[in-house]
Coordinates of C-alpha atoms in Angstrom, one line a residue:
Chain A
M262 CA 141.0 113.4 78.8
R263 CA 137.7 111.6 78.0
Y264 CA 136.1 113.0 81.1
L265 CA 137.3 116.5 80.3
R266 CA 135.8 116.3 76.9
L267 CA 132.5 115.1 78.4
L268 CA 132.6 117.9 81.0
V269 CA 133.0 120.5 78.1
S270 CA 130.1 118.8 76.3
F271 CA 127.8 118.9 79.5
A272 CA 128.7 122.6 79.9
R273 CA 127.9 123.3 76.2
I274 CA 124.6 121.5 76.3
S275 CA 123.7 123.1 79.7
L276 CA 124.5 126.6 78.2
M277 CA 122.3 125.8 75.1
G278 CA 119.5 124.8 77.4
E279 CA 119.8 128.0 79.6
L280 CA 119.9 130.2 76.5
S281 CA 116.6 128.7 75.1
F282 CA 114.9 130.6 77.9
R283 CA 117.0 133.8 78.0
V284 CA 114.7 135.9 80.2
N285 CA 114.6 133.0 82.7
F286 CA 118.4 132.8 82.6
L287 CA 118.7 136.6 83.1
L288 CA 116.3 136.4 86.0
K289 CA 118.3 133.7 87.7
I290 CA 121.4 135.9 87.4
L291 CA 119.4 138.7 88.8
V292 CA 118.7 136.5 91.9
E293 CA 122.4 136.0 92.5
V294 CA 123.0 139.7 92.3
L295 CA 120.1 140.3 94.7
W296 CA 121.5 137.8 97.1
L297 CA 124.8 139.5 97.0
G298 CA 123.1 142.8 97.6
I299 CA 121.3 141.4 100.7
L300 CA 124.5 139.9 102.1
L301 CA 126.3 143.3 101.6
I302 CA 123.5 145.2 103.3
F303 CA 123.5 142.7 106.2
Y304 CA 127.4 143.1 106.3
K305 CA 127.2 147.0 106.1
T306 CA 124.5 147.0 108.8
I307 CA 126.6 144.9 111.2
F308 CA 129.6 147.0 110.7
S309 CA 127.7 150.2 111.1
K310 CA 126.9 149.1 114.6
S311 CA 130.1 147.3 115.5
S312 CA 133.8 147.7 114.7
S313 CA 134.7 144.1 114.4
V314 CA 133.1 140.6 114.6
S315 CA 135.2 138.0 116.6
G316 CA 138.5 139.6 115.6
W317 CA 137.6 140.1 111.9
D318 CA 137.4 143.8 110.9
E319 CA 135.3 145.3 108.1
Y320 CA 137.6 144.6 105.2
Q321 CA 138.8 141.2 106.5
Y322 CA 135.2 140.2 106.8
L323 CA 134.5 141.4 103.2
F324 CA 137.4 139.2 102.0
F325 CA 135.8 136.3 103.9
L326 CA 132.4 137.0 102.4
G327 CA 134.0 137.0 98.9
A328 CA 135.7 133.7 99.6
Y329 CA 132.4 132.2 100.8
Y330 CA 130.5 133.5 97.8
T331 CA 133.1 132.0 95.4
L332 CA 133.0 128.6 97.0
E333 CA 129.3 128.6 97.1
G334 CA 129.2 129.7 93.4
F335 CA 131.4 126.8 92.4
V336 CA 129.3 124.3 94.3
E337 CA 126.0 125.6 92.9
T338 CA 127.4 125.9 89.3
F339 CA 128.7 122.4 89.1
F340 CA 126.9 120.1 91.5
L341 CA 124.0 121.4 93.5
E342 CA 121.2 121.0 90.8
N343 CA 122.5 117.5 89.9
C344 CA 122.5 116.5 93.6
V345 CA 119.0 117.9 94.2
E346 CA 117.7 115.9 91.2
F347 CA 119.2 112.6 92.3
S348 CA 116.4 111.7 94.7
E349 CA 113.9 112.3 92.0
L350 CA 115.8 110.0 89.8
V351 CA 115.6 107.3 92.5
R352 CA 111.9 107.9 93.1
S353 CA 111.0 107.8 89.4
G354 CA 113.3 104.8 88.6
N355 CA 115.0 106.9 85.9
L356 CA 118.4 106.3 87.7
D357 CA 118.5 103.1 85.8
F358 CA 119.3 104.8 82.5
F359 CA 122.3 106.6 84.1
L360 CA 123.7 103.4 85.7
L361 CA 123.7 101.7 82.3
K362 CA 126.0 104.2 80.7
P363 CA 129.7 103.1 80.3
I364 CA 131.1 105.9 82.5
D365 CA 131.9 106.6 86.1
E366 CA 128.5 107.0 87.8
Q367 CA 129.7 109.5 90.3
F368 CA 131.0 111.8 87.5
L369 CA 127.9 111.4 85.4
L370 CA 125.4 112.0 88.1
T371 CA 127.1 114.9 89.8
F372 CA 128.5 116.7 86.7
R373 CA 125.8 116.2 84.0
K374 CA 124.3 119.6 84.3
I375 CA 126.2 122.9 84.7
D376 CA 124.1 125.7 86.2
W377 CA 125.5 128.7 84.2
S378 CA 123.1 131.1 86.0
T379 CA 125.1 130.7 89.3
A380 CA 128.5 131.1 87.6
P381 CA 128.5 134.9 88.1
K382 CA 128.7 134.3 91.8
I383 CA 132.3 133.0 91.4
F384 CA 133.3 136.3 89.7
L385 CA 131.3 138.4 92.2
G386 CA 133.0 136.7 95.1
L387 CA 136.4 137.2 93.4
G388 CA 135.6 140.8 93.1
L389 CA 134.7 141.1 96.8
M390 CA 137.9 139.4 97.8
S391 CA 139.9 141.8 95.6
I392 CA 138.2 144.8 97.1
G393 CA 138.8 143.5 100.6
A394 CA 142.4 142.7 100.0
M395 CA 143.2 146.0 98.3
D396 CA 141.5 148.0 101.1
L397 CA 143.7 146.0 103.5
G398 CA 146.8 146.9 101.5
I399 CA 147.6 143.2 100.9
T400 CA 149.7 142.6 97.8
F401 CA 148.9 139.6 95.5
E402 CA 152.2 137.7 95.9
P403 CA 152.1 134.6 93.6
F404 CA 153.1 132.3 96.5
R405 CA 150.3 133.5 98.7
V406 CA 147.7 133.5 95.8
F407 CA 148.7 130.0 94.8
W408 CA 148.4 128.5 98.3
F409 CA 145.2 130.4 98.9
L410 CA 143.7 128.9 95.7
V411 CA 144.9 125.4 96.7
L412 CA 143.2 125.8 100.1
L413 CA 140.0 127.2 98.6
F414 CA 140.0 124.2 96.2
M415 CA 140.3 121.9 99.2
G416 CA 137.4 123.7 100.8
F417 CA 135.4 123.3 97.7
S418 CA 136.2 119.5 97.5
L419 CA 135.1 119.2 101.1
A420 CA 131.9 120.9 100.4
Y421 CA 131.4 118.6 97.3
S422 CA 132.0 115.6 99.5
F423 CA 129.4 116.6 102.1
L424 CA 126.9 117.2 99.3
L425 CA 127.7 113.8 97.7
V426 CA 127.0 112.0 101.1
L427 CA 123.7 113.9 101.5
T428 CA 122.8 113.1 97.9
S429 CA 123.5 109.4 98.5
L430 CA 121.0 109.4 101.4
G431 CA 118.3 110.0 98.7
V432 CA 118.4 106.2 98.0
W433 CA 116.9 105.5 101.3
L434 CA 114.9 108.7 102.0
V435 CA 113.3 108.5 98.5
R436 CA 111.9 112.0 98.7
N437 CA 114.8 113.9 99.9
Q438 CA 113.4 117.4 100.0
S439 CA 115.5 118.0 103.1
L440 CA 118.6 117.9 101.0
M441 CA 118.4 121.6 100.2
E442 CA 117.7 122.4 103.8
I443 CA 120.7 120.4 105.0
W444 CA 122.9 122.1 102.4
W445 CA 121.5 125.4 103.7
L446 CA 122.7 124.3 107.2
F447 CA 126.1 123.6 105.8
T448 CA 126.3 127.0 104.0
N449 CA 125.2 128.6 107.3
L450 CA 128.1 127.0 109.1
M451 CA 130.5 128.1 106.3
R452 CA 129.1 131.6 106.0
Y453 CA 130.6 133.0 109.2
P454 CA 134.3 132.9 110.4
R455 CA 135.0 129.9 112.7
S456 CA 136.1 132.3 115.5
I457 CA 132.5 133.1 116.3
Y458 CA 132.1 129.7 117.8
Q459 CA 134.3 130.6 120.8
P460 CA 131.7 130.6 123.7
S461 CA 132.1 127.6 125.8
W462 CA 128.6 126.4 125.2
A463 CA 129.4 126.2 121.4
L464 CA 132.2 123.7 122.0
P465 CA 130.2 120.8 120.7
I466 CA 129.6 122.6 117.4
R467 CA 133.3 123.6 117.3
V468 CA 134.2 120.0 117.7
V469 CA 131.6 118.4 115.5
F470 CA 131.7 120.8 112.7
G471 CA 135.3 121.8 113.1
V472 CA 136.9 118.3 113.3
F473 CA 134.5 115.5 112.6
I474 CA 132.3 117.1 109.8
P475 CA 134.6 120.1 109.3
A476 CA 132.3 122.5 107.5
L477 CA 133.7 125.3 109.5
L478 CA 137.1 124.9 107.9
A479 CA 135.9 125.2 104.2
V480 CA 136.0 128.9 103.9
S481 CA 137.6 130.1 107.2
V482 CA 141.0 128.3 106.7
P483 CA 141.7 129.7 103.1
A484 CA 140.6 133.2 104.1
E485 CA 142.7 133.1 107.3
Y486 CA 145.6 132.0 105.4
F487 CA 145.4 134.7 102.8
L488 CA 144.9 137.3 105.6
G489 CA 147.8 136.1 107.6
K490 CA 145.5 134.9 110.5
S491 CA 146.0 131.1 110.1
D492 CA 147.8 128.6 112.1
W493 CA 149.2 125.4 110.7
S494 CA 146.9 123.2 112.7
G495 CA 143.9 124.5 110.6
I496 CA 145.6 123.9 107.3
A497 CA 146.7 120.4 108.3
L498 CA 143.1 119.6 109.5
L499 CA 141.7 120.9 106.2
S500 CA 144.2 118.9 104.1
I501 CA 143.6 115.6 106.0
S502 CA 139.8 115.9 106.2
T503 CA 139.5 116.8 102.5
G504 CA 141.3 113.7 101.5
F505 CA 139.4 111.6 104.0
F506 CA 136.0 113.0 103.0
I507 CA 136.6 112.6 99.2
W508 CA 137.3 109.0 99.8
L509 CA 134.4 108.5 102.3
S510 CA 131.8 110.2 100.1
R511 CA 132.8 108.1 97.0
W512 CA 132.7 104.9 99.0
F513 CA 129.2 105.9 100.5
F514 CA 127.9 106.9 97.0
F515 CA 128.6 103.5 95.6
Y516 CA 127.4 101.8 98.7
S517 CA 124.1 103.6 98.3
L518 CA 123.9 102.6 94.7
R519 CA 124.2 99.0 95.7
H520 CA 121.1 99.5 97.8
Y521 CA 119.1 101.1 95.0
Q522 CA 115.9 99.3 94.0
S523 CA 114.7 100.2 90.5
A524 CA 111.2 101.5 90.3
S525 CA 109.9 99.2 87.6
S526 CA 111.3 101.1 84.6
Chain B
M292 CA 82.1 122.7 102.8
G293 CA 82.3 118.9 103.4
K294 CA 84.2 118.3 100.2
Y295 CA 86.9 120.9 101.3
W296 CA 87.1 119.1 104.6
N297 CA 87.9 115.8 102.9
I298 CA 90.5 117.5 100.7
G299 CA 92.1 118.8 103.9
K300 CA 92.1 115.3 105.4
L301 CA 93.7 113.8 102.3
A302 CA 96.4 116.6 102.2
L303 CA 97.1 115.9 105.9
K304 CA 97.6 112.2 105.2
E305 CA 99.8 113.0 102.2
R306 CA 102.0 115.3 104.3
L307 CA 102.6 112.6 106.9
V308 CA 103.7 109.9 104.4
Y309 CA 107.3 111.1 104.1
R310 CA 107.8 111.4 107.8
G311 CA 111.6 110.8 107.8
D312 CA 112.3 113.6 105.4
F313 CA 109.8 115.9 107.2
F314 CA 111.3 115.3 110.7
L315 CA 114.9 115.7 109.5
S316 CA 114.2 119.0 107.8
T317 CA 112.4 120.3 111.0
V318 CA 115.2 119.5 113.3
L319 CA 117.9 120.8 110.9
R320 CA 116.2 124.1 110.6
F321 CA 117.1 124.9 114.2
L322 CA 120.9 124.6 113.7
P323 CA 121.3 127.8 111.7
M324 CA 119.6 129.5 114.7
V325 CA 122.7 128.6 116.7
T326 CA 125.0 130.3 114.2
S327 CA 122.8 133.4 114.3
I328 CA 123.0 133.6 118.1
L329 CA 126.7 133.2 118.0
L330 CA 127.1 135.9 115.3
W331 CA 124.9 138.4 117.1
K332 CA 126.8 137.7 120.4
A333 CA 130.0 138.5 118.5
V334 CA 128.5 141.7 117.1
F335 CA 127.2 142.9 120.4
G336 CA 130.4 141.9 122.1
S337 CA 132.4 144.3 119.9
A338 CA 129.7 147.1 119.9
S339 CA 130.1 150.2 122.1
Q340 CA 126.3 150.1 123.2
D341 CA 124.1 147.6 124.9
Q342 CA 121.2 148.3 122.4
L343 CA 121.5 148.5 118.7
S344 CA 118.6 150.1 116.8
G345 CA 116.4 149.8 120.0
F346 CA 117.1 146.0 120.3
S347 CA 119.2 144.3 123.1
L348 CA 121.1 141.2 122.4
N349 CA 118.4 139.2 124.0
Q350 CA 115.6 140.8 122.0
V351 CA 117.5 140.2 118.6
I352 CA 117.8 136.5 119.4
A353 CA 114.2 136.3 120.6
Y354 CA 113.2 138.1 117.5
L355 CA 115.1 135.6 115.3
L356 CA 113.3 132.7 117.1
L357 CA 110.0 134.4 116.7
V358 CA 110.6 134.9 113.0
H359 CA 110.6 131.1 112.7
V360 CA 107.1 131.0 114.2
S361 CA 105.9 133.6 111.7
R362 CA 107.4 131.7 108.8
M363 CA 105.7 128.6 110.0
F364 CA 102.4 130.3 109.2
S365 CA 103.4 132.6 106.2
S366 CA 105.7 130.4 104.1
M367 CA 104.1 128.4 101.3
P368 CA 106.6 126.0 99.9
G369 CA 105.6 124.7 96.5
L370 CA 102.3 126.5 96.2
A371 CA 103.2 128.8 93.3
V372 CA 105.6 126.4 91.6
N373 CA 103.1 123.5 91.6
L374 CA 100.2 125.8 90.5
A375 CA 102.4 127.2 87.6
R376 CA 103.2 123.6 86.6
D377 CA 99.6 122.5 86.7
I378 CA 98.8 125.5 84.4
R379 CA 101.6 124.7 82.1
E380 CA 101.0 121.0 81.8
G381 CA 97.2 121.4 81.5
T382 CA 96.4 119.4 84.6
I383 CA 94.6 122.5 86.0
K384 CA 91.6 121.6 83.7
K385 CA 90.4 119.1 86.3
F386 CA 89.2 122.2 88.3
L387 CA 87.3 123.4 85.4
I388 CA 85.3 120.3 84.9
Q389 CA 84.8 119.4 88.5
P390 CA 82.5 121.3 91.0
L391 CA 85.5 122.7 92.8
D392 CA 86.8 126.2 93.2
L393 CA 90.5 126.3 92.6
C394 CA 91.4 128.9 95.2
T395 CA 89.3 127.2 98.0
F396 CA 90.7 123.8 97.1
L397 CA 94.3 125.1 97.4
L398 CA 93.4 127.0 100.7
S399 CA 91.9 123.8 102.3
S400 CA 95.0 121.8 101.2
R401 CA 97.3 124.4 102.5
V402 CA 95.5 124.7 105.9
A403 CA 95.9 120.9 106.2
H404 CA 99.6 121.1 105.4
K405 CA 100.1 123.8 107.9
I406 CA 98.1 121.9 110.6
A407 CA 100.4 118.8 110.0
Y408 CA 103.5 120.8 109.9
I409 CA 102.7 122.9 113.0
S410 CA 101.4 120.0 115.1
T411 CA 104.3 117.7 114.2
S412 CA 106.9 120.4 114.7
L413 CA 105.4 121.6 118.0
I414 CA 107.5 119.4 120.2
P415 CA 110.9 120.3 118.6
Y416 CA 109.9 124.0 118.6
A417 CA 108.7 123.8 122.2
G418 CA 112.2 122.3 123.1
L419 CA 113.9 125.1 121.2
F420 CA 111.9 127.8 122.9
L421 CA 112.4 126.2 126.4
A422 CA 116.1 126.0 125.8
C423 CA 116.2 129.7 124.7
L424 CA 113.7 131.0 127.3
S425 CA 116.3 133.1 129.0
F426 CA 116.4 135.4 125.8
F427 CA 112.8 136.3 126.4
D428 CA 112.8 139.3 128.8
T429 CA 109.0 140.0 128.3
F430 CA 105.9 138.2 127.1
P431 CA 102.7 139.7 125.7
S432 CA 99.8 140.5 128.1
G433 CA 96.4 138.8 127.7
L434 CA 95.3 141.1 124.8
G435 CA 98.7 141.0 123.5
W436 CA 98.4 137.2 122.8
V437 CA 95.1 137.8 121.0
Y438 CA 96.9 140.4 118.8
Y439 CA 99.8 138.1 118.2
F440 CA 97.7 135.1 117.0
I441 CA 95.6 137.5 114.8
S442 CA 98.9 138.6 113.3
L443 CA 100.1 135.0 112.6
A444 CA 96.7 134.3 110.9
L445 CA 97.2 137.4 108.8
G446 CA 100.7 136.3 108.0
F447 CA 99.2 133.0 106.8
L448 CA 96.5 134.6 104.6
V449 CA 98.8 137.3 103.2
G450 CA 101.5 134.7 102.4
F451 CA 98.9 132.3 100.9
Y452 CA 97.1 134.8 98.6
F453 CA 100.4 136.6 97.6
E454 CA 102.0 133.2 96.5
L455 CA 98.7 132.2 94.8
C456 CA 98.9 135.4 92.7
I457 CA 102.5 134.7 91.7
G458 CA 101.7 131.1 90.7
M459 CA 98.7 132.2 88.5
I460 CA 101.2 134.4 86.5
G461 CA 101.7 130.9 84.9
F462 CA 98.6 131.7 82.8
W463 CA 100.7 134.2 80.7
F464 CA 104.3 132.9 81.2
L465 CA 105.4 129.3 80.6
E466 CA 108.2 129.5 83.1
V467 CA 107.8 131.4 86.4
T468 CA 110.4 129.6 88.5
S469 CA 113.0 132.3 88.1
L470 CA 110.5 135.0 88.8
L471 CA 109.6 133.1 92.0
Y472 CA 113.3 133.1 93.0
V473 CA 113.4 136.8 92.6
V474 CA 110.2 137.3 94.6
T475 CA 111.3 134.8 97.3
T476 CA 114.7 136.5 97.6
L477 CA 113.1 140.0 98.0
S478 CA 110.5 138.7 100.3
F479 CA 113.2 136.9 102.5
F480 CA 114.9 140.3 103.0
L481 CA 111.9 142.7 103.1
S482 CA 109.9 140.5 105.5
G483 CA 112.6 141.0 108.1
H484 CA 113.6 137.3 108.1
L485 CA 117.3 138.1 108.1
I486 CA 117.4 141.1 110.3
P487 CA 114.8 143.2 112.3
L488 CA 113.6 145.9 109.9
D489 CA 114.4 148.5 112.5
F490 CA 118.2 147.8 111.9
L491 CA 117.8 149.4 108.5
D492 CA 117.2 152.8 110.2
Q493 CA 120.1 154.4 108.3
T494 CA 118.2 153.9 105.0
G495 CA 115.3 156.0 106.0
W496 CA 112.9 153.4 104.5
V497 CA 112.0 151.6 107.7
E498 CA 108.4 152.9 108.0
A499 CA 107.7 152.2 104.4
L500 CA 109.1 148.6 104.7
K501 CA 106.9 148.0 107.7
A502 CA 103.8 149.0 105.8
L503 CA 104.6 146.5 102.9
P504 CA 102.7 143.1 102.9
F505 CA 106.1 141.3 103.3
S506 CA 106.5 142.6 106.9
Y507 CA 103.3 140.6 107.9
M508 CA 105.1 137.4 106.9
A509 CA 107.9 137.7 109.5
Y510 CA 108.6 141.0 111.1
F511 CA 105.2 142.2 112.3
P512 CA 104.1 139.2 114.5
A513 CA 107.6 138.9 116.0
A514 CA 107.8 142.7 116.7
L515 CA 104.3 142.6 118.2
F516 CA 105.3 139.8 120.5
L517 CA 108.3 141.7 121.7
G518 CA 106.4 144.9 122.4
K519 CA 108.2 146.7 119.6
V520 CA 105.0 147.9 118.0
P521 CA 103.8 151.1 119.9
E522 CA 100.4 150.3 121.6
G523 CA 98.6 153.1 119.8
E524 CA 99.7 151.7 116.4
I525 CA 98.7 148.0 116.9
V526 CA 95.1 148.2 115.8
G527 CA 96.1 150.4 112.7
R528 CA 98.8 147.9 111.7
L529 CA 96.4 145.0 112.1
L530 CA 93.9 146.8 109.9
L531 CA 96.6 147.2 107.3
G532 CA 97.4 143.5 107.5
I533 CA 93.6 142.8 106.9
F534 CA 93.7 145.2 104.0
W535 CA 96.7 143.3 102.4
A536 CA 94.9 139.9 103.0
I537 CA 91.8 141.2 101.3
F538 CA 93.8 143.0 98.5
F539 CA 95.6 139.7 97.6
W540 CA 92.5 137.7 97.9
G541 CA 90.7 140.0 95.5
L542 CA 93.7 140.1 93.2
S543 CA 93.9 136.3 93.0
R544 CA 90.2 136.2 92.0
V545 CA 90.8 138.7 89.3
I546 CA 93.9 137.0 87.9
L547 CA 92.1 133.6 88.0
H548 CA 89.2 135.0 86.1
L549 CA 91.4 136.7 83.4
G550 CA 93.7 133.7 83.3
L551 CA 90.9 131.2 82.7
K552 CA 89.5 133.4 79.9
Q553 CA 92.6 133.0 77.8
Y554 CA 93.7 129.6 79.0
S555 CA 93.8 126.8 76.4
A556 CA 94.3 123.2 77.4
F557 CA 95.7 120.8 74.9
G558 CA 96.0 117.0 74.9
A559 CA 94.3 114.3 77.0

């Protein structure tokens, strides 16, 4: 309950901060809309040249795109900015002030700022999913919607865990400007259905990012479930790897903090 | 000239301090290329034609690889943001009291950064291109290589002066980060980074998009390399690129002049 109250406070303070620069805030929202426009142009261009992509037809792919956009929206709204700023806190030594607070360090450092400007992505993604599902004639049965949301939450937790591991590396790399690029890599892997990794030469990617660092599952498995394309092995793998990576990322985060050397503050 | 040479040397040393971060980011930049290859294989696999918008599968993949080279020259990470921050925080005043020209200082620093970046990423890029050599059906002729390197140099100049102009908007607005996001997003798409501009043929805007300065930052060098620019148009397109480079150079001088006239620095 205490953490929920704190989260609400973080959200309120972040919103106040964003609204102090209203034009800036609106421009940031415009960027998200532009990105969606670019993705949709890309999607329309592809489907104007081809009838399907690795077994995904136009509206199934639109649903997938919506699921991806929603998941990315969640990550960017709640964590990405905090994670990117972590290495700067290490470099400047300002991390000391956060470690002294009587609160869980992982919660404080990864939730302290909410990026409201990326929140519309969540709703835009939900809109795309609705359009895709309606065009496919899929009904929104409560059971199907509930389990889809559970799986999407798992995908979101998995993405958060990857981001936390990358963030923790900032303790050693000090200037971790690569973090955004590595995250870009992960979003690249999540952005397309995992069925595109079928060619035999892509087997190492399918194994590494489908089993050991299962970024390929985060969006594909929830979308496949909702569209009736999933098998239980994907769902089982997503469930097990989510639990494992939540544990691993938390352990690694505290391990990295133990190796943090304050910068004279 | 000597002082700008020293500035360049310093910037080169600075760039190489954080080698771990730099190497990691270079290597990881290749991995999305693999997903692009797989996606386009899937698209061509389901398409009824061998060529889409005049591009074969091999040419699309070669194009996406060549766009990386174009962006090595034309992308200017941090230039506008850092310049706007210097203006906002007042640290830009050091250029007003020292015998230094701001634009030339930034240009020499950026050239050094590019030399460091290109020389250190040459080996991983060479490996990538060797691994993907089978996607290249043709290579430029002798003169074609000359045109290609000129187009890369133009990409650098257009990219540099364009970003410089955006950063100097900081003389009038305190916060330009979001404006930069908008410009970067538009540039990413309009430069042909995501998809060859020819694929947008259904919009009827392809020729206009090719004439914009953005196309010189990614599309034009790659299309030139692949022989997608008709021979009779090459010189005209290069001249247009030179025009854009001169235009943004002139614009940056005007903005700097006007910006400094109304600039006030406070504090120590």
